[in-house]
Every structure is written in C-alpha cells, then in structure tokens.
Tab-separated table of C-alpha atoms and ligand atoms in Angstrom:
chain	number	residue	atom	x	y	z
A	1	UNK	CA	27.293	-17.602	57.411
A	2	UNK	CA	23.734	-20.102	56.931
A	3	UNK	CA	22.423	-16.346	58.358
A	4	UNK	CA	23.435	-14.526	55.654
A	5	UNK	CA	23.020	-16.772	53.199
A	6	UNK	CA	19.366	-17.263	54.594
A	7	UNK	CA	18.587	-13.777	54.760
A	8	UNK	CA	19.830	-13.024	50.966
A	9	UNK	CA	17.251	-15.650	49.373
A	10	UNK	CA	15.229	-14.040	50.930
A	11	UNK	CA	15.875	-11.513	49.549
A	12	UNK	CA	15.181	-12.477	46.105
A	13	UNK	CA	11.403	-11.804	46.573
A	14	UNK	CA	12.188	-7.979	46.591
A	15	UNK	CA	13.596	-9.031	42.799
A	16	UNK	CA	10.651	-9.705	41.852
A	17	UNK	CA	9.445	-8.112	38.984
A	18	UNK	CA	5.697	-7.409	40.532
A	19	UNK	CA	6.738	-7.274	43.784
A	20	UNK	CA	9.433	-4.238	42.732
A	21	UNK	CA	8.450	-1.175	43.186
A	22	UNK	CA	8.451	-0.060	40.192
A	23	UNK	CA	5.191	-1.852	39.156
A	24	UNK	CA	3.232	0.084	42.279
A	25	UNK	CA	2.989	2.913	41.091
A	26	UNK	CA	0.325	3.643	38.286
A	27	UNK	CA	1.547	3.831	35.047
A	28	UNK	CA	2.401	7.328	33.762
A	29	UNK	CA	-0.067	8.623	30.983
A	30	UNK	CA	0.932	12.160	30.073
A	31	UNK	CA	4.242	12.772	31.167
A	32	UNK	CA	7.425	11.202	30.600
A	33	UNK	CA	8.744	9.738	34.203
A	34	UNK	CA	11.833	11.572	35.771
A	35	UNK	CA	12.410	7.845	37.022
A	36	UNK	CA	14.911	5.455	35.016
A	37	UNK	CA	12.930	1.693	35.442
A	38	UNK	CA	14.335	-2.005	34.424
A	39	UNK	CA	14.576	-3.599	31.695
A	40	UNK	CA	12.864	-6.264	32.522
A	41	UNK	CA	10.435	-4.266	34.265
A	42	UNK	CA	9.703	-1.876	31.708
A	43	UNK	CA	8.972	-4.914	29.444
A	44	UNK	CA	6.133	-6.982	31.765
A	45	UNK	CA	4.876	-4.017	32.618
A	46	UNK	CA	3.816	-3.582	28.845
A	47	UNK	CA	3.471	-7.195	28.144
A	48	UNK	CA	0.784	-7.359	30.224
A	49	UNK	CA	-0.918	-4.570	29.350
A	50	UNK	CA	-0.813	-5.100	25.265
A	51	UNK	CA	-2.645	-8.752	26.926
A	52	UNK	CA	-5.743	-6.391	26.667
A	53	UNK	CA	-5.907	-6.324	23.141
A	54	UNK	CA	-7.208	-8.435	20.793
A	55	UNK	CA	-5.348	-11.738	19.622
A	56	UNK	CA	-4.597	-10.985	15.612
A	57	UNK	CA	-4.619	-14.177	15.075
A	58	UNK	CA	-8.591	-13.986	15.718
A	59	UNK	CA	-8.655	-10.775	13.290
A	60	UNK	CA	-10.589	-11.560	10.131
A	61	UNK	CA	-11.617	-7.781	9.866
A	62	UNK	CA	-9.222	-5.442	7.632
A	63	UNK	CA	-8.717	-8.444	5.556
A	64	UNK	CA	-4.568	-8.294	6.583
A	65	UNK	CA	-2.160	-10.539	6.668
A	66	UNK	CA	-1.313	-11.780	10.848
A	67	UNK	CA	0.981	-15.446	9.884
A	68	UNK	CA	3.275	-16.069	8.106
A	69	UNK	CA	6.679	-18.708	8.706
A	70	UNK	CA	8.979	-18.896	11.060
A	71	UNK	CA	11.458	-18.639	8.212
A	72	UNK	CA	9.944	-14.988	7.089
A	73	UNK	CA	9.840	-14.272	10.670
A	74	UNK	CA	13.651	-14.545	10.802
A	75	UNK	CA	14.903	-12.637	8.441
A	76	UNK	CA	12.388	-9.940	9.430
A	77	UNK	CA	13.806	-9.814	12.298
A	78	UNK	CA	16.924	-9.743	10.461
A	79	UNK	CA	15.959	-6.966	9.032
A	80	UNK	CA	14.692	-4.917	11.506
A	81	UNK	CA	17.017	-2.580	12.192
A	82	UNK	CA	17.871	-1.532	8.008
A	83	UNK	CA	16.136	1.317	7.084
A	84	UNK	CA	14.982	0.905	3.665
A	85	UNK	CA	15.861	4.273	2.215
A	86	UNK	CA	19.912	3.620	2.494
A	87	UNK	CA	19.934	1.733	-1.047
A	88	UNK	CA	23.100	2.438	-1.299
A	89	UNK	CA	24.118	0.574	2.623
A	90	UNK	CA	21.764	-2.217	1.777
A	91	UNK	CA	22.012	-2.210	-2.318
A	92	UNK	CA	20.870	-5.814	-2.237
A	93	UNK	CA	17.203	-5.031	-0.261
A	94	UNK	CA	16.830	-2.147	-3.153
A	95	UNK	CA	16.992	-4.424	-5.034
A	96	UNK	CA	14.758	-7.372	-3.457
A	97	UNK	CA	12.049	-4.390	-3.918
A	98	UNK	CA	12.565	-3.710	-7.702
A	99	UNK	CA	12.682	-7.590	-7.692
A	100	UNK	CA	8.983	-7.740	-6.497
A	101	UNK	CA	7.716	-5.452	-8.742
A	102	UNK	CA	8.965	-6.528	-11.661
A	103	UNK	CA	7.405	-9.570	-10.849
A	104	UNK	CA	3.878	-7.614	-9.647
A	105	UNK	CA	3.982	-5.980	-12.866
A	106	UNK	CA	4.187	-8.688	-14.939
A	107	UNK	CA	1.877	-10.208	-12.759
A	108	UNK	CA	-0.658	-7.168	-13.439
A	109	UNK	CA	-0.139	-8.016	-18.040
A	110	UNK	CA	2.170	-4.151	-17.965
A	111	UNK	CA	3.185	-4.691	-21.444
A	112	UNK	CA	7.824	-4.811	-20.545
A	113	UNK	CA	10.182	-7.374	-22.408
A	114	UNK	CA	11.347	-10.260	-20.491
A	115	UNK	CA	13.899	-8.327	-18.840
A	116	UNK	CA	12.642	-4.774	-19.267
A	117	UNK	CA	12.371	-3.092	-15.900
A	118	UNK	CA	9.247	-2.088	-14.495
A	119	UNK	CA	7.741	1.344	-12.615
A	120	UNK	CA	7.091	0.687	-9.557
A	121	UNK	CA	8.051	2.173	-5.416
A	122	UNK	CA	7.448	0.020	-2.697
A	123	UNK	CA	4.870	1.197	-0.139
A	124	UNK	CA	3.675	1.812	3.506
A	125	UNK	CA	-0.282	0.606	2.047
A	126	UNK	CA	-1.874	1.044	-0.764
A	127	UNK	CA	-2.857	4.471	1.024
A	128	UNK	CA	0.780	5.729	0.013
A	129	UNK	CA	0.461	4.025	-3.020
A	130	UNK	CA	-3.178	5.542	-3.862
A	131	UNK	CA	-1.776	8.973	-3.194
A	132	UNK	CA	1.564	8.509	-5.510
A	133	UNK	CA	-0.723	8.439	-8.179
A	134	UNK	CA	-3.315	10.381	-7.942
A	135	UNK	CA	0.367	12.748	-7.554
A	136	UNK	CA	1.445	11.169	-11.375
A	137	UNK	CA	-1.812	12.025	-12.459
A	138	UNK	CA	-2.796	14.709	-11.828
A	139	UNK	CA	0.631	16.384	-13.138
A	140	UNK	CA	0.441	14.695	-16.008
A	141	UNK	CA	-3.104	15.966	-15.883
A	142	UNK	CA	-2.042	19.868	-15.685
A	143	UNK	CA	1.108	19.335	-17.652
A	144	UNK	CA	-1.378	19.035	-20.699
A	145	UNK	CA	-3.151	21.327	-19.948
A	146	UNK	CA	-0.438	23.766	-19.822
A	147	UNK	CA	0.045	22.857	-22.770
A	148	UNK	CA	-2.297	23.757	-24.008
A	149	UNK	CA	-2.895	26.977	-22.666
A	150	UNK	CA	-5.947	25.968	-20.929
A	151	UNK	CA	-6.995	26.582	-17.367
A	152	UNK	CA	-5.440	23.680	-14.960
A	153	UNK	CA	-7.081	24.806	-11.507
A	154	UNK	CA	-10.102	22.517	-10.735
A	155	UNK	CA	-9.098	19.258	-11.719
A	156	UNK	CA	-11.326	16.083	-10.721
A	157	UNK	CA	-11.581	13.063	-9.659
A	158	UNK	CA	-14.272	10.179	-10.625
A	159	UNK	CA	-14.965	7.126	-8.244
A	160	UNK	CA	-17.627	5.233	-7.125
A	161	UNK	CA	-19.104	6.343	-3.427
A	162	UNK	CA	-17.836	3.011	-2.572
A	163	UNK	CA	-14.451	3.823	-2.071
A	164	UNK	CA	-11.940	2.952	0.590
A	165	UNK	CA	-11.196	6.965	2.868
A	166	UNK	CA	-7.841	6.445	1.079
A	167	UNK	CA	-9.364	8.251	-2.364
A	168	UNK	CA	-11.565	10.939	0.019
A	169	UNK	CA	-7.626	11.366	2.394
A	170	UNK	CA	-6.055	12.138	-2.325
A	171	UNK	CA	-8.579	14.514	-2.912
A	172	UNK	CA	-8.716	16.616	-0.035
A	173	UNK	CA	-5.209	17.085	0.718
A	174	UNK	CA	-4.268	17.036	-2.947
A	175	UNK	CA	-7.240	19.399	-3.658
A	176	UNK	CA	-8.582	17.334	-6.447
A	177	UNK	CA	-12.425	17.417	-6.076
A	178	UNK	CA	-13.688	13.553	-5.781
A	179	UNK	CA	-16.659	12.735	-8.433
A	180	UNK	CA	-18.129	9.852	-6.696
A	181	UNK	CA	-20.683	7.717	-8.424
A	182	UNK	CA	-23.514	6.943	-6.195
A	183	UNK	CA	-24.705	3.618	-5.747
A	184	UNK	CA	-28.006	1.535	-6.054
A	185	UNK	CA	-30.202	-0.013	-4.816
A	186	UNK	CA	-29.173	-4.012	-5.925
A	187	UNK	CA	-25.929	-2.206	-7.723
A	188	UNK	CA	-23.157	-1.922	-5.012
A	189	UNK	CA	-20.484	-0.651	-6.525
A	190	UNK	CA	-19.520	1.856	-9.332
A	191	UNK	CA	-21.560	1.467	-12.567
A	192	UNK	CA	-19.345	2.925	-15.902
A	193	UNK	CA	-22.059	3.902	-17.088
A	194	UNK	CA	-22.398	7.355	-14.390
A	195	UNK	CA	-18.999	6.838	-13.958
A	196	UNK	CA	-18.064	8.023	-17.943
A	197	UNK	CA	-21.195	10.030	-17.703
A	198	UNK	CA	-19.130	12.370	-14.636
A	199	UNK	CA	-16.106	12.485	-16.780
A	200	UNK	CA	-15.278	16.173	-18.419
A	201	UNK	CA	-12.321	17.969	-19.526
A	202	UNK	CA	-10.369	18.569	-16.434
A	203	UNK	CA	-11.050	14.533	-14.817
A	204	UNK	CA	-7.634	13.986	-13.468
A	205	UNK	CA	-8.448	10.362	-14.013
A	206	UNK	CA	-11.198	7.411	-12.742
A	207	UNK	CA	-10.755	4.741	-10.079
A	208	UNK	CA	-12.251	1.966	-10.736
A	209	UNK	CA	-11.991	-0.662	-7.470
A	210	UNK	CA	-10.757	-4.443	-8.055
A	211	UNK	CA	-12.717	-5.673	-5.048
A	212	UNK	CA	-15.070	-3.509	-3.949
A	213	UNK	CA	-14.526	-2.035	0.557
A	214	UNK	CA	-18.106	-2.153	0.804
A	215	UNK	CA	-19.058	-5.821	-0.870
A	216	UNK	CA	-15.749	-8.326	-2.398
A	217	UNK	CA	-17.050	-7.505	-5.960
A	218	UNK	CA	-14.945	-6.292	-8.673
A	219	UNK	CA	-15.480	-3.151	-10.715
A	220	UNK	CA	-16.644	-4.201	-14.451
A	221	UNK	CA	-12.906	-2.321	-16.385
A	222	UNK	CA	-13.027	-3.446	-19.027
A	223	UNK	CA	-16.729	-2.162	-19.128
A	224	UNK	CA	-15.131	1.412	-17.876
A	225	UNK	CA	-12.575	0.900	-20.658
A	226	UNK	CA	-14.689	0.746	-23.537
A	227	UNK	CA	-16.864	3.809	-22.409
A	228	UNK	CA	-13.682	5.789	-21.492
A	229	UNK	CA	-12.198	5.402	-25.122
A	230	UNK	CA	-15.358	5.718	-27.040
A	231	UNK	CA	-16.071	9.357	-25.140
A	232	UNK	CA	-11.732	10.608	-25.414
A	233	UNK	CA	-13.030	9.940	-29.476
A	234	UNK	CA	-15.610	12.194	-29.186
A	235	UNK	CA	-14.437	14.308	-27.503
A	236	UNK	CA	-10.834	14.682	-27.700
A	237	UNK	CA	-9.175	13.594	-24.898
A	238	UNK	CA	-7.739	10.749	-22.750
A	239	UNK	CA	-8.618	10.435	-19.059
A	240	UNK	CA	-6.817	7.852	-17.557
A	241	UNK	CA	-8.083	4.549	-15.892
A	242	UNK	CA	-7.025	3.422	-12.330
A	243	UNK	CA	-7.207	0.418	-10.897
A	244	UNK	CA	-7.591	-0.106	-6.904
A	245	UNK	CA	-6.965	-3.699	-6.402
A	246	UNK	CA	-6.022	-3.173	-3.148
A	247	UNK	CA	-7.768	-6.410	-2.118
A	248	UNK	CA	-7.532	-7.587	-4.412
A	249	UNK	CA	-4.764	-7.598	-6.970
A	250	UNK	CA	-3.124	-10.820	-5.784
A	251	UNK	CA	-6.654	-12.350	-6.229
A	252	UNK	CA	-7.788	-11.494	-9.884
A	253	UNK	CA	-4.332	-12.673	-11.539
A	254	UNK	CA	-4.245	-16.393	-10.691
A	255	UNK	CA	-8.586	-17.182	-9.312
A	256	UNK	CA	-9.817	-15.703	-12.510
A	257	UNK	CA	-6.730	-15.270	-15.243
A	258	UNK	CA	-9.114	-14.675	-17.854
A	259	UNK	CA	-10.136	-11.530	-17.150
A	260	UNK	CA	-9.182	-8.147	-18.274
A	261	UNK	CA	-8.712	-6.927	-15.685
A	262	UNK	CA	-5.371	-4.810	-15.961
A	263	UNK	CA	-2.327	-3.789	-18.388
A	264	UNK	CA	-4.239	-5.550	-21.111
A	265	UNK	CA	-7.052	-2.067	-21.568
A	266	UNK	CA	-4.608	0.115	-22.716
A	267	UNK	CA	-6.789	3.596	-20.009
A	268	UNK	CA	-5.617	1.411	-17.127
A	269	UNK	CA	-2.269	3.989	-16.765
A	270	UNK	CA	-1.431	2.033	-12.558
A	271	UNK	CA	-2.531	-0.093	-9.985
A	272	UNK	CA	-1.787	-0.579	-6.258
A	273	UNK	CA	-2.419	-4.083	-4.571
A	274	UNK	CA	-1.736	-4.440	-0.887
A	275	UNK	CA	1.081	-5.742	0.401
A	276	UNK	CA	-0.398	-6.626	4.079
A	277	UNK	CA	-3.686	-8.083	2.440
A	278	UNK	CA	-3.817	-10.700	0.226
A	279	UNK	CA	-0.260	-10.334	-0.765
A	280	UNK	CA	0.298	-12.416	3.192
A	281	UNK	CA	2.780	-10.256	4.877
A	282	UNK	CA	2.901	-7.977	7.376
A	283	UNK	CA	1.143	-5.406	7.741
A	284	UNK	CA	3.011	-1.660	6.358
A	285	UNK	CA	3.009	-2.697	3.052
A	286	UNK	CA	1.668	-1.880	-0.141
A	287	UNK	CA	2.306	-1.325	-4.329
A	288	UNK	CA	1.311	1.234	-7.176
A	289	UNK	CA	3.531	-0.162	-10.606
A	290	UNK	CA	2.395	2.368	-13.853
A	291	UNK	CA	2.023	1.636	-17.248
A	292	UNK	CA	5.644	3.116	-18.387
A	293	UNK	CA	8.266	5.681	-18.059
A	294	UNK	CA	5.772	7.989	-19.719
A	295	UNK	CA	2.754	8.253	-17.250
A	296	UNK	CA	4.924	9.097	-14.555
A	297	UNK	CA	6.199	12.335	-14.116
A	298	UNK	CA	9.717	13.035	-14.650
A	299	UNK	CA	9.170	16.189	-12.211
A	300	UNK	CA	8.003	13.830	-8.994
A	301	UNK	CA	10.718	11.836	-8.835
A	302	UNK	CA	13.217	12.954	-6.515
A	303	UNK	CA	16.754	12.545	-6.688
A	304	UNK	CA	18.934	11.981	-2.764
A	305	UNK	CA	23.374	11.531	-3.170
A	306	UNK	CA	23.564	12.663	0.817
A	307	UNK	CA	23.717	8.520	1.710
A	308	UNK	CA	25.896	7.846	-1.583
A	309	UNK	CA	25.665	7.530	-5.123
A	310	UNK	CA	22.439	9.185	-6.467
A	311	UNK	CA	18.766	7.747	-5.646
A	312	UNK	CA	15.865	8.633	-7.721
A	313	UNK	CA	13.246	7.859	-5.161
A	314	UNK	CA	9.268	8.464	-5.437
A	315	UNK	CA	7.476	7.512	-1.765
A	316	UNK	CA	5.627	10.224	0.505
A	317	UNK	CA	7.688	9.515	3.012
A	318	UNK	CA	11.591	9.076	3.717
A	319	UNK	CA	12.990	6.022	6.057
A	320	UNK	CA	11.146	3.109	6.993
A	321	UNK	CA	11.886	-0.474	8.515
A	322	UNK	CA	12.770	-2.850	4.962
A	323	UNK	CA	11.500	-5.393	6.414
A	324	UNK	CA	8.203	-6.161	5.005
A	325	UNK	CA	9.927	-5.525	0.933
A	326	UNK	CA	12.085	-8.925	2.248
A	327	UNK	CA	8.726	-10.524	3.906
A	328	UNK	CA	7.108	-9.218	0.840
A	329	UNK	CA	9.708	-11.384	-1.571
A	330	UNK	CA	10.009	-14.402	0.015
A	331	UNK	CA	5.812	-14.627	-0.511
A	332	UNK	CA	6.606	-14.211	-3.939
A	333	UNK	CA	9.909	-16.828	-4.064
A	334	UNK	CA	8.278	-18.933	-1.273
A	335	UNK	CA	4.863	-19.437	-3.278
A	336	UNK	CA	5.459	-19.240	-6.665
A	337	UNK	CA	2.440	-18.729	-8.949
A	338	UNK	CA	1.034	-22.446	-8.533
A	339	UNK	CA	0.796	-21.974	-4.798
A	340	UNK	CA	-0.344	-18.484	-4.480
A	341	UNK	CA	-3.582	-20.683	-6.517
A	342	UNK	CA	-3.456	-22.867	-3.327
A	343	UNK	CA	-3.065	-20.585	-0.987
A	344	UNK	CA	-5.885	-17.843	-1.890
A	345	UNK	CA	-8.559	-20.940	-3.010
B	1	PLP	C1	-7.525	-1.736	2.183
B	1	PLP	C2	-7.557	-1.018	0.711
B	1	PLP	C3	-6.993	0.068	0.969
B	1	PLP	C4	-6.099	1.136	1.586
B	1	PLP	O1	-5.249	0.310	1.333
B	1	PLP	P1	-4.213	0.136	2.914
B	1	PLP	O2	-3.282	-1.180	2.504
B	1	PLP	O3	-4.427	-0.667	3.932
B	1	PLP	O4	-3.356	1.426	2.654
B	1	PLP	C5	-7.866	0.935	-0.068
B	1	PLP	N1	-7.979	0.940	-1.539
B	1	PLP	C6	-9.113	-0.219	-1.236
B	1	PLP	C7	-10.017	-0.820	-2.021
B	1	PLP	C8	-8.831	-1.521	-0.097
B	1	PLP	O5	-9.634	-2.641	0.082
C-alpha cells in the first residue's frame, strides 16, 4: 500500500508540463503536427514563446492603446464570441455602434438635427475607413462624369507626400492615380496652395491629414477649403475634401475646439478616425463618418437578408469581433467630454 503510494507520487513528474514529451520535441513550423497535445502543454508552449515579444505597455509606437480599465476588459472578454456582422442576433451591439457613429459625427460637427441619425460605420481601423471613403468619392465622381457624358476612366486623388501608406494602398488597389504634393525643407505637411494647383477635372478628392504620420502636425484644412472653393467656382467642378483624422480626430475636438477642420467646412464630405489611437480602445477599431446621406452613393451599400431581417452594410469584410465596438462605446460614455480632455492633456 505504502509502496504504491510512493510510486504514484514519483509519477507526478510525468504530468509536469515541462517534463512531458510534448515540450521535448521541436515545435512544428511548416506542417500541422500529426498528433494532438494536451491543452496545458499547448498553453505553456505558446505562452513561453510569446514572452519573447515586446511588452505592449512599453510600446508607444503606432500610438495605439495598450491599457483599458478592468471593467472594460471584462466587457471585452464577455463579448469576444459575438460576431459583429450578425446584427439580428446582437441588436444591442449594433445599437452601440450606431450610438458611437452619432457621437463621433456630432464631435466632428456634422450638420445633424438633435436626434437625427448620422451616416457612418465602424471599421477595423482607419485604413479600412479610408478605403470606404475613397470608394465613395470615386463612385460619386464617376456618376457625375457619366451624367455629363465625360470620360471617367482616369480618376486621381491629391494628397501630401506625408500620407500614411493606406492612401497609397487605396490608390493602387482601387486604381486611382495618386498625385502627391512634395514636401520641402522646413515644411513637412501638404501645402494647400500646391494641392489645389494639382487638382484637375479628374480629381475625386483632396485628402488632408489631421495629425501627420511624420510629425503629428495638423494640415491647414480651412485654408484648403477656402482655396478649393475658389477653384471650384472658377472651374465649375465640385472637388471635395476628405480629412484623415486617424490620430487628430480624438485630439482636436477637445484641445482646439475653435479650430475649423471638420464638417464646419462645407467641402469636407467625410472624415476617418482610429478608435484604437486616441479613441483609447485596443487595436481593431476605426470610424468613417460622412457629412450626409448624399455623400455616400447608394449603390455601395449592400442589403443582405440571410441572417434575418434586411441589413444594410458598407464594409470591406464581413464577420468580425464585437468587443472593440463595445469598448469604444464604453470609453465615450465613461469619459464624456470632460474626462476625454483630461486624458489627452
Ligand atoms: C495610423 C494612421 C492611419 C492608419 O490607421 P489604422 O487605424 O492603423 O488603419 C492612417 N492615417 C494616419 C494619418 C494615421 O496616423
């Protein structure tokens, strides 16, 4: 009796993860292994390898949020298994995204009535938001050119040479010529005068950046709006503006409320912002807001009904997680205008 007990105690080492055969063979890198392994071993192996990653809390690069309050972490974990796209199954999550769109649109001074729903959508980040905004401009321009009986096969877009790579992606993926305003010594953002000079009848929009990726500087959107208004009057075109406010969209409304860069300027038709930058949510959320329904061509919106009722969608992907949308709503109602100001000063 005593003997067999001793034997089973000494057997305990076999059940130790580190002493098990699963961690003694080299890890598969190219082909899925033939045999399965216990969950404890899988966890330990992956956890240990991940220790070689950097520590997100020490990572200030890419300006992305790496800490949220434990209450919000709880909401995130509780919704990690909700597919965002299934709006019929998760109508409250859809409602929270709509509230975020409304709040952000108001923050950007969209011309909306007190209880009028804003036009916008949650995305994976500013990059997806910019693809959608760019597509709306391209389609809008094509429709206008077609109606006028003019060629619509050579669209271009005007930006500064300081743009984030997503604008280059948009141009290449969706076949729009990118016309970049060169930077010059001592001036590292898009010069509005030069930008307007590059505008021609094939320009689908001018994209300004609020918070240049290179140095954080805001471009002068008001000056751009004024110059472009004048050019539009002279030429009969109606070239619009998009503001890439990936980083500045959650800074300017709090720190510089008087600065006119948003929908207060008539030519600004759409704005994107990254929820995971100064929206203070973990990576995986962005927003694009349109000035009004008229600025988002109907034919880009798909109506699907295979998950239940009719659902309008305008995104590049289909399924995605819900957690980031819920976390964004948490930050907006938790901080409010007053604490958002404190968080960023
Ligand atoms: C970060 C950034 C982007 C890309 O945003 P993601 O949310 O990472 O896709 C685009 N434009 C500017 C100006 C940025 O700072």
